[in-house]
Coordinates of C-alpha atoms in Angstrom, one line a residue:
M1344 CA 33.2 4.4 -33.2
E1345 CA 34.5 6.6 -30.4
L1346 CA 32.6 9.6 -31.8
D1347 CA 29.4 7.7 -31.9
S1348 CA 29.6 6.8 -28.2
K1349 CA 30.3 10.5 -27.3
V1350 CA 27.3 11.6 -29.3
Q1351 CA 25.1 9.0 -27.6
A1352 CA 26.4 10.0 -24.2
S1353 CA 25.6 13.7 -24.9
K1354 CA 22.1 12.8 -26.1
A1355 CA 21.6 10.8 -22.9
K1356 CA 22.7 13.7 -20.8
S1357 CA 20.4 16.1 -22.6
T1358 CA 17.3 13.9 -22.2
R1359 CA 18.0 13.2 -18.5
R1360 CA 15.6 14.9 -16.2
R1361 CA 16.6 17.0 -13.2
V1362 CA 15.5 15.1 -10.1
L1363 CA 15.2 16.8 -6.6
E1364 CA 13.6 13.9 -4.9
Y1365 CA 11.4 10.9 -5.4
I1366 CA 7.8 11.1 -4.3
I1367 CA 6.5 7.5 -4.2
D1368 CA 3.2 5.7 -3.6
E1369 CA 1.5 2.5 -4.5
T1370 CA -2.1 1.5 -5.4
M1371 CA -3.9 -1.6 -6.2
L1372 CA -5.2 -2.5 -9.7
K1373 CA -7.2 -5.5 -10.8
V1374 CA -5.7 -7.7 -13.5
G1375 CA -7.9 -10.6 -14.6
S1376 CA -9.1 -12.2 -11.4
E1377 CA -6.3 -11.0 -9.2
F1378 CA -5.0 -7.7 -7.8
V1379 CA -1.5 -6.3 -8.3
W1380 CA 0.3 -3.3 -6.8
L1381 CA 1.2 -0.4 -9.0
W1382 CA 4.2 1.5 -7.7
V1383 CA 4.6 5.1 -8.9
A1384 CA 7.5 7.6 -8.5
T1385 CA 7.2 11.2 -9.5
E1386 CA 9.4 14.3 -9.3
P1387 CA 7.9 17.3 -7.5
E1388 CA 9.3 20.1 -9.6
N1389 CA 8.6 18.9 -13.2
R1390 CA 5.8 16.5 -12.1
Q1391 CA 6.8 13.9 -14.6
I1392 CA 6.4 10.2 -13.8
L1393 CA 9.9 8.8 -13.3
A1394 CA 8.9 5.1 -13.0
L1395 CA 6.0 2.8 -12.8
S1396 CA 6.2 -0.8 -11.7
I1397 CA 3.8 -3.6 -10.9
S1398 CA 4.2 -6.4 -8.4
K1399 CA 2.0 -9.1 -6.9
E1400 CA 3.2 -8.3 -3.4
R1401 CA 3.8 -5.2 -1.4
N1402 CA 6.7 -5.5 1.1
M1403 CA 10.2 -4.2 1.9
F1404 CA 11.9 -6.4 -0.7
V1405 CA 9.7 -5.2 -3.5
A1406 CA 10.1 -1.6 -2.4
E1407 CA 13.9 -2.1 -2.3
R1408 CA 14.0 -3.5 -5.8
Y1409 CA 11.8 -0.7 -7.1
L1410 CA 14.0 2.0 -5.5
S1411 CA 17.1 0.2 -6.7
N1412 CA 15.9 0.3 -10.3
L1413 CA 15.0 4.0 -9.8
I1414 CA 18.5 4.8 -8.6
K1415 CA 20.1 3.0 -11.6
V1416 CA 18.3 5.4 -13.9
H1417 CA 18.1 8.7 -11.9
G1418 CA 20.7 8.4 -9.1
K1419 CA 20.3 8.7 -5.4
H1420 CA 17.9 11.3 -4.1
P1421 CA 15.7 11.7 -1.0
V1422 CA 12.5 9.6 -0.9
S1423 CA 9.1 10.9 0.3
T1424 CA 6.5 8.3 1.1
D1425 CA 3.1 8.0 2.9
G1426 CA 4.6 6.1 5.8
G1427 CA 4.2 2.5 4.5
T1428 CA 6.2 0.3 6.8
W1429 CA 8.1 -1.2 3.8
Y1430 CA 9.8 2.1 2.8
P1431 CA 12.0 3.1 5.8
M1432 CA 13.9 -0.2 5.8
A1433 CA 14.3 -0.3 2.0
C1434 CA 15.7 3.3 2.1
Q1435 CA 18.0 2.5 5.0
F1436 CA 19.4 -0.5 3.1
L1437 CA 20.0 1.7 0.0
K1438 CA 21.4 4.5 2.1
L1439 CA 18.6 7.0 0.9
D1440 CA 17.2 9.8 3.0
H1441 CA 13.6 9.0 3.8
H1442 CA 10.8 11.2 5.1
I1443 CA 7.0 11.2 5.3
H1444 CA 5.2 13.3 2.6
S1445 CA 4.7 16.9 3.4
S1446 CA 1.1 18.2 2.6
L1447 CA 2.4 19.4 -0.8
E1448 CA 4.1 16.1 -1.7
K1449 CA 1.0 14.2 -0.5
S1450 CA -1.2 16.3 -2.8
L1451 CA 1.1 15.8 -5.8
I1452 CA 1.3 12.1 -5.5
E1453 CA -2.4 11.6 -4.7
R1454 CA -3.3 13.7 -7.8
K1455 CA -0.9 11.6 -9.9
M1456 CA -2.4 8.4 -8.6
Q1457 CA -5.9 9.6 -9.2
Y1458 CA -4.9 10.7 -12.7
I1459 CA -3.6 7.1 -13.4
K1460 CA -6.7 5.6 -12.0
D1461 CA -8.9 7.9 -14.0
R1462 CA -7.2 6.7 -17.2
T1463 CA -7.7 3.0 -16.3
E1464 CA -11.3 3.6 -15.0
S1465 CA -12.8 3.1 -18.5
F1466 CA -12.1 -0.5 -17.9
D1467 CA -12.8 -0.3 -14.2
D1468 CA -9.1 -0.6 -13.1
Y1469 CA -9.2 -3.9 -14.9
F1470 CA -6.7 -5.0 -17.5
P1471 CA -8.4 -7.9 -19.5
C1472 CA -6.4 -11.0 -19.0
R1473 CA -7.4 -14.7 -19.6
I1474 CA -3.9 -16.1 -19.5
K1475 CA -3.3 -18.5 -16.6
N1476 CA -0.2 -17.4 -14.6
C1477 CA 0.0 -14.2 -16.6
K1478 CA 3.4 -12.5 -16.4
L1479 CA 1.6 -9.1 -16.9
K1480 CA 3.5 -8.2 -20.0
H1481 CA 0.5 -6.5 -21.6
V1482 CA 0.1 -4.4 -18.4
H1483 CA 3.8 -3.4 -18.5
N1484 CA 3.4 -2.4 -22.2
W1485 CA 0.4 -0.2 -21.5
L1486 CA 2.0 1.5 -18.6
R1487 CA 5.2 2.2 -20.6
L1488 CA 3.1 3.8 -23.3
F1489 CA 1.1 5.7 -20.7
I1490 CA 4.3 7.2 -19.1
D1491 CA 5.6 8.3 -22.5
Y1492 CA 2.4 10.0 -23.4
H1493 CA 2.0 11.6 -19.9
N1494 CA 5.5 12.9 -19.7
R1495 CA 5.4 14.4 -23.2
E1496 CA 2.2 16.2 -22.4
I1497 CA 3.7 17.5 -19.1
K1498 CA 6.8 18.7 -21.0
H1499 CA 4.7 20.7 -23.5
V1500 CA 2.7 22.3 -20.7
N1501 CA 5.8 23.4 -18.8

């Protein structure tokens, strides 16, 4: 049993990505008759998507929860954002260095956001949903699949 856990730990280390910083942004998507916020974190060096999340609100508490989940997986790193008022306080609470995007960082995240929007454009940024009080599980599933595909494609290019 002990050997199994050592093998699993070494596999986890080998698949873990090197992260220099988090470049984060959010955009609005339409789900059914309502709008939700899509939160995206990417890494500037390998350009992989580190995390996607959706929320019905955009505020400091949602930003803090998103960053906290990112830290659990990838550790503490500097955070680059577009200056949204919800980020500085969330970063301060989590003891993360925060700065406004440089022109390169802004270009990277804006291209990534446009890439995601282009992929959802075929259904006009609209995830079909007829369920009342939907929990957005189908959106989460699609986004998880999208991240896996995108990151595998990026890995093959690099």
